[in-house]
mmCIF file of C-alpha atoms in Angstrom:
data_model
loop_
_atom_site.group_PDB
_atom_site.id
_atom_site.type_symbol
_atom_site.label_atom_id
_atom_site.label_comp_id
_atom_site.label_asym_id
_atom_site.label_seq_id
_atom_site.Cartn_x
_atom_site.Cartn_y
_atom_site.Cartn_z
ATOM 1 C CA UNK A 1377 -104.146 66.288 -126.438
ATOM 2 C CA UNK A 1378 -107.760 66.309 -127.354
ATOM 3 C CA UNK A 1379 -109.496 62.651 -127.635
ATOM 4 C CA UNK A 1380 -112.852 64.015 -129.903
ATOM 5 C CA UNK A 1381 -115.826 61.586 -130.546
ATOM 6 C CA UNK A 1382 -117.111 61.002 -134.259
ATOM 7 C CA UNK A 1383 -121.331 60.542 -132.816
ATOM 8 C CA UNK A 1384 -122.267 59.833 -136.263
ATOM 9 C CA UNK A 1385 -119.342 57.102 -137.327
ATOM 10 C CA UNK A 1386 -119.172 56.040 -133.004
ATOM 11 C CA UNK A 1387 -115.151 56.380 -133.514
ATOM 12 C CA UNK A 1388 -112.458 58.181 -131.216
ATOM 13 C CA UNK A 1389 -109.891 60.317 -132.895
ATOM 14 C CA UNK A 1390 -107.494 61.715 -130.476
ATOM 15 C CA UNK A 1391 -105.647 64.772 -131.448
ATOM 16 C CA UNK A 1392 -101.966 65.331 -130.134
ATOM 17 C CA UNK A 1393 -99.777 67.337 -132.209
ATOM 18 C CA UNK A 1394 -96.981 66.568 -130.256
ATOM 19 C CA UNK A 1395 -96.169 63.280 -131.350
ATOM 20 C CA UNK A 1396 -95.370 64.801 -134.523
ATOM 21 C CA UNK A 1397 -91.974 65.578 -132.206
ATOM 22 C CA UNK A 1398 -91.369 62.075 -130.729
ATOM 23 C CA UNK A 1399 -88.003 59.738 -131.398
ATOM 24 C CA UNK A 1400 -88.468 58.494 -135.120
ATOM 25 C CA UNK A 1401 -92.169 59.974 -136.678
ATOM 26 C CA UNK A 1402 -90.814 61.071 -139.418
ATOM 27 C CA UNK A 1403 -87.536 58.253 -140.296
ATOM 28 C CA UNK A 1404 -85.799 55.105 -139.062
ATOM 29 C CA UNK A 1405 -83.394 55.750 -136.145
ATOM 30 C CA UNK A 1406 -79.733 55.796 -137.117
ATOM 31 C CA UNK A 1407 -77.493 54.641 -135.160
ATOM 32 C CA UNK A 1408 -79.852 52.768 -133.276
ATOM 33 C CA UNK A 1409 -77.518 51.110 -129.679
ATOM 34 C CA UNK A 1410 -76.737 55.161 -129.045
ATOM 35 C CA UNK A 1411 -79.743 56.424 -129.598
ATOM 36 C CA UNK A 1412 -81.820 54.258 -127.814
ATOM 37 C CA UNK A 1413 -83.767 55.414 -124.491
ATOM 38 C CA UNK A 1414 -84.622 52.055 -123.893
ATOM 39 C CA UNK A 1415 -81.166 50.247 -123.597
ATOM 40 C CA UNK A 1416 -79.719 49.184 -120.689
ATOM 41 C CA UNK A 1417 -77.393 52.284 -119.253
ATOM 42 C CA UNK A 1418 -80.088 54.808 -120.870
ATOM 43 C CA UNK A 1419 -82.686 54.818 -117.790
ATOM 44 C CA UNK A 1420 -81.919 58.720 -117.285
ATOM 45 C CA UNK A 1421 -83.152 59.167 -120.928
ATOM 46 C CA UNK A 1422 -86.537 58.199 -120.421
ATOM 47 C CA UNK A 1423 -89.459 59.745 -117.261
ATOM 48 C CA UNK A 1424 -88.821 57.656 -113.767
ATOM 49 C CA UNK A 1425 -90.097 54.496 -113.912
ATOM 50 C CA UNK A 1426 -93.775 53.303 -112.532
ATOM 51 C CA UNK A 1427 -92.067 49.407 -112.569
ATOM 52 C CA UNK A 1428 -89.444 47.766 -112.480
ATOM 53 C CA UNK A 1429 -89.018 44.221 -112.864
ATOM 54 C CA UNK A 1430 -86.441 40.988 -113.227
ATOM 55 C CA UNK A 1431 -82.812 41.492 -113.055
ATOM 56 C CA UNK A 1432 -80.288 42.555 -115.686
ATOM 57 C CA UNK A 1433 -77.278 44.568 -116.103
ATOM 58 C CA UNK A 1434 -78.644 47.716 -113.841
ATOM 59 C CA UNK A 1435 -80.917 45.488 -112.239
ATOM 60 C CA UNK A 1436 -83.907 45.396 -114.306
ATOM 61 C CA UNK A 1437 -85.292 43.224 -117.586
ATOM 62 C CA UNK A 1438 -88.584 44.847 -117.808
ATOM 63 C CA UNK A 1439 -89.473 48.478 -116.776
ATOM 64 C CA UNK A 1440 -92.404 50.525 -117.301
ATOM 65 C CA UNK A 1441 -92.482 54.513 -117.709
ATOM 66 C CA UNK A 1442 -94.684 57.246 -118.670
ATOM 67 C CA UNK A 1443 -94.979 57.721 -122.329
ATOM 68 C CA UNK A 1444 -92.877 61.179 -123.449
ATOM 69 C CA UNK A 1445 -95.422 62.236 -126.435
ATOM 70 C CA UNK A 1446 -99.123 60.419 -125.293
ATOM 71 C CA UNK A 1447 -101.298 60.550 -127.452
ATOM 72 C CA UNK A 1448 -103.779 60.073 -124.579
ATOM 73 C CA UNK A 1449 -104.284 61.600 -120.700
ATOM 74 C CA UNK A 1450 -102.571 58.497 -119.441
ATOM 75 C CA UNK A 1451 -100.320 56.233 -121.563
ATOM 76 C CA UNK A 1452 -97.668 54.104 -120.294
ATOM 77 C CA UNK A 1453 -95.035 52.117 -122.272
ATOM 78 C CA UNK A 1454 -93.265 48.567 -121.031
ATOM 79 C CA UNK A 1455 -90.069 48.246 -121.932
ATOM 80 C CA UNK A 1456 -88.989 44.474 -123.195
ATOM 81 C CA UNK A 1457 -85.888 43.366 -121.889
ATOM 82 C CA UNK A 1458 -82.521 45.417 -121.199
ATOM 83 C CA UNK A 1459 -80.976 44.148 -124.116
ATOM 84 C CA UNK A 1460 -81.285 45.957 -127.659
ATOM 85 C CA UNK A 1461 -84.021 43.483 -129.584
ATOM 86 C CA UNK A 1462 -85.893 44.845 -132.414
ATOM 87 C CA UNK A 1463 -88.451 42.225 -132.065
ATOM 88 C CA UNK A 1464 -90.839 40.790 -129.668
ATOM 89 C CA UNK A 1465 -90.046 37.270 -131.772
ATOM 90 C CA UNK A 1466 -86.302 37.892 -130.130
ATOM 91 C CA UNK A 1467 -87.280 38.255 -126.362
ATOM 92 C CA UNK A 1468 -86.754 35.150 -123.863
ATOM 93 C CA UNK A 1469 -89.620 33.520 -122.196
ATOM 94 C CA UNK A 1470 -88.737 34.546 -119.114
ATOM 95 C CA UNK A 1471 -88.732 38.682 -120.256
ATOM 96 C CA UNK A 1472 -92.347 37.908 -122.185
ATOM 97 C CA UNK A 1473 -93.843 36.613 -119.007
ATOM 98 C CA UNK A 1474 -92.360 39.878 -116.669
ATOM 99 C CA UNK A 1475 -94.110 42.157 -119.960
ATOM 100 C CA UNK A 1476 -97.336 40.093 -118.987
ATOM 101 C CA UNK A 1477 -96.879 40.842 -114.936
ATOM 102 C CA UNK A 1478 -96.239 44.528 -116.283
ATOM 103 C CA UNK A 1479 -99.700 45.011 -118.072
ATOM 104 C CA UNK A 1480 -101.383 43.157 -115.115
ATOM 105 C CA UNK A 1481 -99.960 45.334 -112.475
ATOM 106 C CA UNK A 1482 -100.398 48.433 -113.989
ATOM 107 C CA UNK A 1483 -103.533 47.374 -114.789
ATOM 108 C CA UNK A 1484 -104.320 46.657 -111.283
ATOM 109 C CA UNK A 1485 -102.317 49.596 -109.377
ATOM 110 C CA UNK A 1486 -104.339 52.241 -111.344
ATOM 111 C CA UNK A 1487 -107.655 50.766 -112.454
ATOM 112 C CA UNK A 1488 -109.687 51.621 -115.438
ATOM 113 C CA UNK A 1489 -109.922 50.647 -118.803
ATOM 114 C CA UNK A 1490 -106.518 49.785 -119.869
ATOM 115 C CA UNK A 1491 -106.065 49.179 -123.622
ATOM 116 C CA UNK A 1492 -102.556 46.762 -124.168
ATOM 117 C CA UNK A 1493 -100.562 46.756 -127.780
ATOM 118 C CA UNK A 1494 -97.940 46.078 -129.186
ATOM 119 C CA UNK A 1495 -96.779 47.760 -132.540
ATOM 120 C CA UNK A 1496 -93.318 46.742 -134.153
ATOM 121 C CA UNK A 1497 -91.873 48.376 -137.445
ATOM 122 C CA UNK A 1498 -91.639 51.735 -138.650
ATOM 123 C CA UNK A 1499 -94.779 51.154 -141.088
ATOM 124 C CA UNK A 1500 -96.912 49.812 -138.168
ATOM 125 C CA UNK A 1501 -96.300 52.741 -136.105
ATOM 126 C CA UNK A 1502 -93.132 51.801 -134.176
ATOM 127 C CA UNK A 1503 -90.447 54.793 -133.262
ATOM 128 C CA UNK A 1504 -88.146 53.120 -131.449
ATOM 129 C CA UNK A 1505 -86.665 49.740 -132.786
ATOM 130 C CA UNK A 1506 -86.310 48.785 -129.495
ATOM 131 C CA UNK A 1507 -89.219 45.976 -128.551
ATOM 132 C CA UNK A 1508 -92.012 47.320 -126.207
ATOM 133 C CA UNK A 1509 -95.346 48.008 -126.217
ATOM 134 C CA UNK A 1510 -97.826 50.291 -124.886
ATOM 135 C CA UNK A 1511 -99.977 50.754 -122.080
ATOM 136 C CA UNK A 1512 -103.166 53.043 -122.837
ATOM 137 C CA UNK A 1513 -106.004 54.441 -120.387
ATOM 138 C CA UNK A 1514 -109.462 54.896 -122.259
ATOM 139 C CA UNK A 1515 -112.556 56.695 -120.794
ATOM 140 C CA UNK A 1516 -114.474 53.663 -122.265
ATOM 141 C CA UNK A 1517 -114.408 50.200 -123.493
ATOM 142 C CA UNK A 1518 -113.480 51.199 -127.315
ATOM 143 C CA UNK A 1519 -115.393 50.859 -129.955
ATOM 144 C CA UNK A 1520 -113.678 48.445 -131.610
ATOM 145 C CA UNK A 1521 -114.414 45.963 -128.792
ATOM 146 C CA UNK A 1522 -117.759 46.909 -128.181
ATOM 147 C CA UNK A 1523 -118.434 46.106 -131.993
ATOM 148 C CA UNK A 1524 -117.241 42.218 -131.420
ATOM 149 C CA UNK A 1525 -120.056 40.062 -131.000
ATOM 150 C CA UNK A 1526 -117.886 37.171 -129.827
ATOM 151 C CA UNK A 1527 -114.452 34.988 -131.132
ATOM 152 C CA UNK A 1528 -114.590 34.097 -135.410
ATOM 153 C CA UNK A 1529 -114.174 31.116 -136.314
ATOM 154 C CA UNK A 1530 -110.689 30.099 -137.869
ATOM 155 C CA UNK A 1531 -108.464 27.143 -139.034
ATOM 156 C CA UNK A 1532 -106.849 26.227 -135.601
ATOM 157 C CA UNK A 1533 -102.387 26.396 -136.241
ATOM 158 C CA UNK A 1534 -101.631 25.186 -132.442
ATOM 159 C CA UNK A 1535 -103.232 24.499 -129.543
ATOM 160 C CA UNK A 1536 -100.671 24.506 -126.111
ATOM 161 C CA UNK A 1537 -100.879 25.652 -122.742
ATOM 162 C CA UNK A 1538 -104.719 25.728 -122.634
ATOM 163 C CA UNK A 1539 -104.387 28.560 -125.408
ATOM 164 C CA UNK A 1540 -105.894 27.923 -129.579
ATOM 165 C CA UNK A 1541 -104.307 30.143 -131.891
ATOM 166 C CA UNK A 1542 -105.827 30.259 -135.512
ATOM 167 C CA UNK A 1543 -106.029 32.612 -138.275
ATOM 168 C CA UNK A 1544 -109.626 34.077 -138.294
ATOM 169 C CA UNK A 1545 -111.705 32.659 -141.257
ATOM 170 C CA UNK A 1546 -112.160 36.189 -142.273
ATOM 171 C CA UNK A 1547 -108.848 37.645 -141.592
ATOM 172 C CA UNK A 1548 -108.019 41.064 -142.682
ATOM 173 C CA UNK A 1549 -104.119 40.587 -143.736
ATOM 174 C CA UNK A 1550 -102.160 37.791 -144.507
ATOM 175 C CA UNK A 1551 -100.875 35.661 -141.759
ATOM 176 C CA UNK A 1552 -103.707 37.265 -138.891
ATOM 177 C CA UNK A 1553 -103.467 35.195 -136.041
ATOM 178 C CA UNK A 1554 -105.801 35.485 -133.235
ATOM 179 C CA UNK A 1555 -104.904 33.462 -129.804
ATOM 180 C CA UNK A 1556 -107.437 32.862 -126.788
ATOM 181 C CA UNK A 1557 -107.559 30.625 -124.108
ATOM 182 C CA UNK A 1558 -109.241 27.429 -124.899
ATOM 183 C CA UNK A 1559 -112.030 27.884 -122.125
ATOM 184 C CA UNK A 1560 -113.335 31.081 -122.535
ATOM 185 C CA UNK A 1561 -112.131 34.013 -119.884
ATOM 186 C CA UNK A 1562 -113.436 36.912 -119.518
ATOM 187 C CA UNK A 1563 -110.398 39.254 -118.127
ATOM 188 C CA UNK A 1564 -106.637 38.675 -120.053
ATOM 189 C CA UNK A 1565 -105.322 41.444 -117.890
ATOM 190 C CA UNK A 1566 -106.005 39.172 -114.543
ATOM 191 C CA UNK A 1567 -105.359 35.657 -116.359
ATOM 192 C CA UNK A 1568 -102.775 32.942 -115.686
ATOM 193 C CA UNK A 1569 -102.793 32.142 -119.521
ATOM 194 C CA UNK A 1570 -102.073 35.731 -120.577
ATOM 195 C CA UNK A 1571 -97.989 34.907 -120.263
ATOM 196 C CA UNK A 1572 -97.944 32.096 -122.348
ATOM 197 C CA UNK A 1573 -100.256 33.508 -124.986
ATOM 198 C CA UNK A 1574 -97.488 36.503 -125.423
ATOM 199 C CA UNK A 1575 -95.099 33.807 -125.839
ATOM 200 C CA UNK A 1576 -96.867 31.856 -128.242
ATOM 201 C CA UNK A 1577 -97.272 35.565 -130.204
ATOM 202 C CA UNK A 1578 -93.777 35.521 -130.141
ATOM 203 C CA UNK A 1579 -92.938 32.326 -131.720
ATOM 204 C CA UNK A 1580 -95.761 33.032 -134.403
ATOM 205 C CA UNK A 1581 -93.643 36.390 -135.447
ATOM 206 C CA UNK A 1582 -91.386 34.429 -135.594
ATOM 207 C CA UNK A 1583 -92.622 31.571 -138.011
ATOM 208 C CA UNK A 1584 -93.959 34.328 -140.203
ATOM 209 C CA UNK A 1585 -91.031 35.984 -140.698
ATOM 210 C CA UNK A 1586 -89.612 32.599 -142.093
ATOM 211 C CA UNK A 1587 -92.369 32.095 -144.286
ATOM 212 C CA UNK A 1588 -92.119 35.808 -145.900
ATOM 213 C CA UNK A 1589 -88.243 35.504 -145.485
ATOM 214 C CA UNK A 1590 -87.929 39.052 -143.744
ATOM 215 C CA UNK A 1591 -88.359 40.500 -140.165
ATOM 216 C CA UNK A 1592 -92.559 41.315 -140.630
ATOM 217 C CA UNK A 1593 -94.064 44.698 -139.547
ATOM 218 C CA UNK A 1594 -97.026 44.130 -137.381
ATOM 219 C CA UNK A 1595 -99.672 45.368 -134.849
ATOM 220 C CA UNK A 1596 -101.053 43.590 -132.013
ATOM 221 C CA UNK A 1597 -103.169 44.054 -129.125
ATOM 222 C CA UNK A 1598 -105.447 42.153 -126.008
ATOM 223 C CA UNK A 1599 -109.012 42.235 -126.610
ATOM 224 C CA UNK A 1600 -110.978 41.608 -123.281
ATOM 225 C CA UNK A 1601 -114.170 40.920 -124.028
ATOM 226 C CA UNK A 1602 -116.946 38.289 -123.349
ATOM 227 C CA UNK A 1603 -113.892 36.289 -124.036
ATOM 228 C CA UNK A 1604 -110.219 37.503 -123.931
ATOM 229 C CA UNK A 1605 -107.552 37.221 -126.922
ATOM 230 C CA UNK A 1606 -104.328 38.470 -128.052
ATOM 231 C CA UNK A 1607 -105.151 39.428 -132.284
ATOM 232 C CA UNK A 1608 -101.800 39.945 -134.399
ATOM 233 C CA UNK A 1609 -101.897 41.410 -137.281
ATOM 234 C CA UNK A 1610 -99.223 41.428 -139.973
ATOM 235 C CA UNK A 1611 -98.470 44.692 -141.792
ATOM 236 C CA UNK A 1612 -98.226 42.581 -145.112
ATOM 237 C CA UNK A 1613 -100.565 45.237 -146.891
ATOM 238 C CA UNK A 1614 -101.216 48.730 -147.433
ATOM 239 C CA UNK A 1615 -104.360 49.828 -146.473
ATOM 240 C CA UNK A 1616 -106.383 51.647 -149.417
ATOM 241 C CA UNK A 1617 -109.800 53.431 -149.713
ATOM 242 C CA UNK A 1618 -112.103 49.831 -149.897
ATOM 243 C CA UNK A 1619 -110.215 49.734 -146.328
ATOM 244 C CA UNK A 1620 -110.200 52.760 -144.846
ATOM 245 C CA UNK A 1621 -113.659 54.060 -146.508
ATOM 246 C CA UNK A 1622 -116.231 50.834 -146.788
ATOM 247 C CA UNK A 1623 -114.380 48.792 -144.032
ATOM 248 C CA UNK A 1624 -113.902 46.146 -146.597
ATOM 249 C CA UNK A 1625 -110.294 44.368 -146.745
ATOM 250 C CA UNK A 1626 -108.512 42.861 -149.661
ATOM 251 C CA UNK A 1627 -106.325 39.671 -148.341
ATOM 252 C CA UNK A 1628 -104.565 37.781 -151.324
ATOM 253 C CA UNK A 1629 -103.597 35.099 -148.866
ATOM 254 C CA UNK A 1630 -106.617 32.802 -147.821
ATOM 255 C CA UNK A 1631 -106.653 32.447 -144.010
ATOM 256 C CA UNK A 1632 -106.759 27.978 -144.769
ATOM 257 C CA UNK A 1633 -103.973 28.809 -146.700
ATOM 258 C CA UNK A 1634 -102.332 30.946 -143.822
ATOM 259 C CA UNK A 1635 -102.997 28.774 -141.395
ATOM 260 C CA UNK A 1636 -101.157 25.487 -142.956
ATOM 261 C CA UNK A 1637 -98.437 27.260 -143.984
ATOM 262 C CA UNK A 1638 -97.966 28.609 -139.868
ATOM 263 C CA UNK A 1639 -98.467 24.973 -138.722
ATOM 264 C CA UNK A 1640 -95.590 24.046 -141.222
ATOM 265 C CA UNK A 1641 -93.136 25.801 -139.573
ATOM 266 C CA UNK A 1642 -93.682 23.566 -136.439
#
């Protein structure tokens, strides 16, 4: 793998040609409870854990192993539950808050700049149907983050557990949703909130999917900036050239409009 530095656009494109060869780049899985390195009774089908955590059928919920085809030097992927779930809106409580103690320790056991997402559906980059997410070491804070020049403001759907979630006032997609604790905090990967706010991402997939009637592609990740927060964003469009070329997005949904139609499904 070769992570290669645009200086003119500031962007990092990292080069790995072998995840052209990982579980599902190129189609769905088929016959999805077999195939899955993930399940419960698969452990010898995925690299020896770095974690283990909870209880379960072999005596784990969440585990944590190195990532088969990284697209980085050091990648990591958390495994959500022992049980086959497609979808982080599917997990328990209990399993969301071990996925938060996952990020945190690894976070903490090897140090640097630790980069936490979550990407679920073939179109937003999933290859397993399996729920997890991914743990990814940077050389840097990204530039992404660097770019932020603090939180957006946003019609508020919820506020619980010291946490606001509210679809940015800008949002890129339909349905964004960004969640961050209600007093600001500067480190997600060493909070107290960061548990809850993966279970209140959870019940928002969830309340999208019944508003669009169907399970929802998305991609989401933890921002730690001046001020942490979780952003989720729906795969409800395609990205197109205004997009990709001119960084200019196209939502047909208006974030107000978003945001009372979230609250709705209280």
């Amino acid at each position: 793998m070769d992570l290669r530095r645009d200086e003119v656009a500031g962007r990092w494109v990292a080069v790995a040609p072998a995840r052209a060869a990982r579980p599902g780049a190129s189609a769905e899985v088929t016959d999805e409870l077999e195939a899955c390195p993930f399940c419960a009774g698969h452990e010898g089908r995925t690299p020896p854990e770095t974690l283990r955590l909870g209880d379960g059928p072999t005596g784990w919920d969440v585990r944590v192993v190195p990532n088969l085809y990284p697209a980085l030097e050091r990648q990591e992927v958390v495994i959500h539950g022992h049980e086959h779930r497609p979808s982080l809106g599917e997990l328990r409580d209990e399993t969301l808050a071990l996925v938060a103690e996952a990020w945190q320790r690894r976070a903490r056991d090897v140090g640097g700049t630790v980069f936490a997402i979550v990407n679920e559906g073939h179109v937003a980059g999933a290859s397993l149907p399996h729920s997890h997410s991914q743990l990814a070491w940077l050389p840097a804070r990204p530039p992404a983050l660097l770019a932020e020049r603090g939180l957006p403001g946003g019609d508020v759907i919820l506020e619980r557990d010291g946490l606001v979630a509210s679809c940015p006032w800008a949002s890129r997609t339909p349905y964004e949703v960004q969640i961050a604790p209600a007093e600001p905090e500067p480190d997600g990967l060493r909070s107290e909130l960061l548990a809850p706010a993966l279970q209140l991402l959870a019940e928002l997939v969830r309340r999208i999917g019944v508003i669009r009637g169907e399970p929802t592609p998305f991609n989401a990740w933890l921002h730690d900036g001046a001020t942490w927060h979780l952003e989720l964003v729906p795969r409800t469009t395609r990205l197109a050239g205004l997009e990709l070329g001119a960084g200019v997005y196209i939502n047909p949904v208006a974030p107000e409009e978003a945001a009372t139609a979230l609250r709705a499904r209280n």
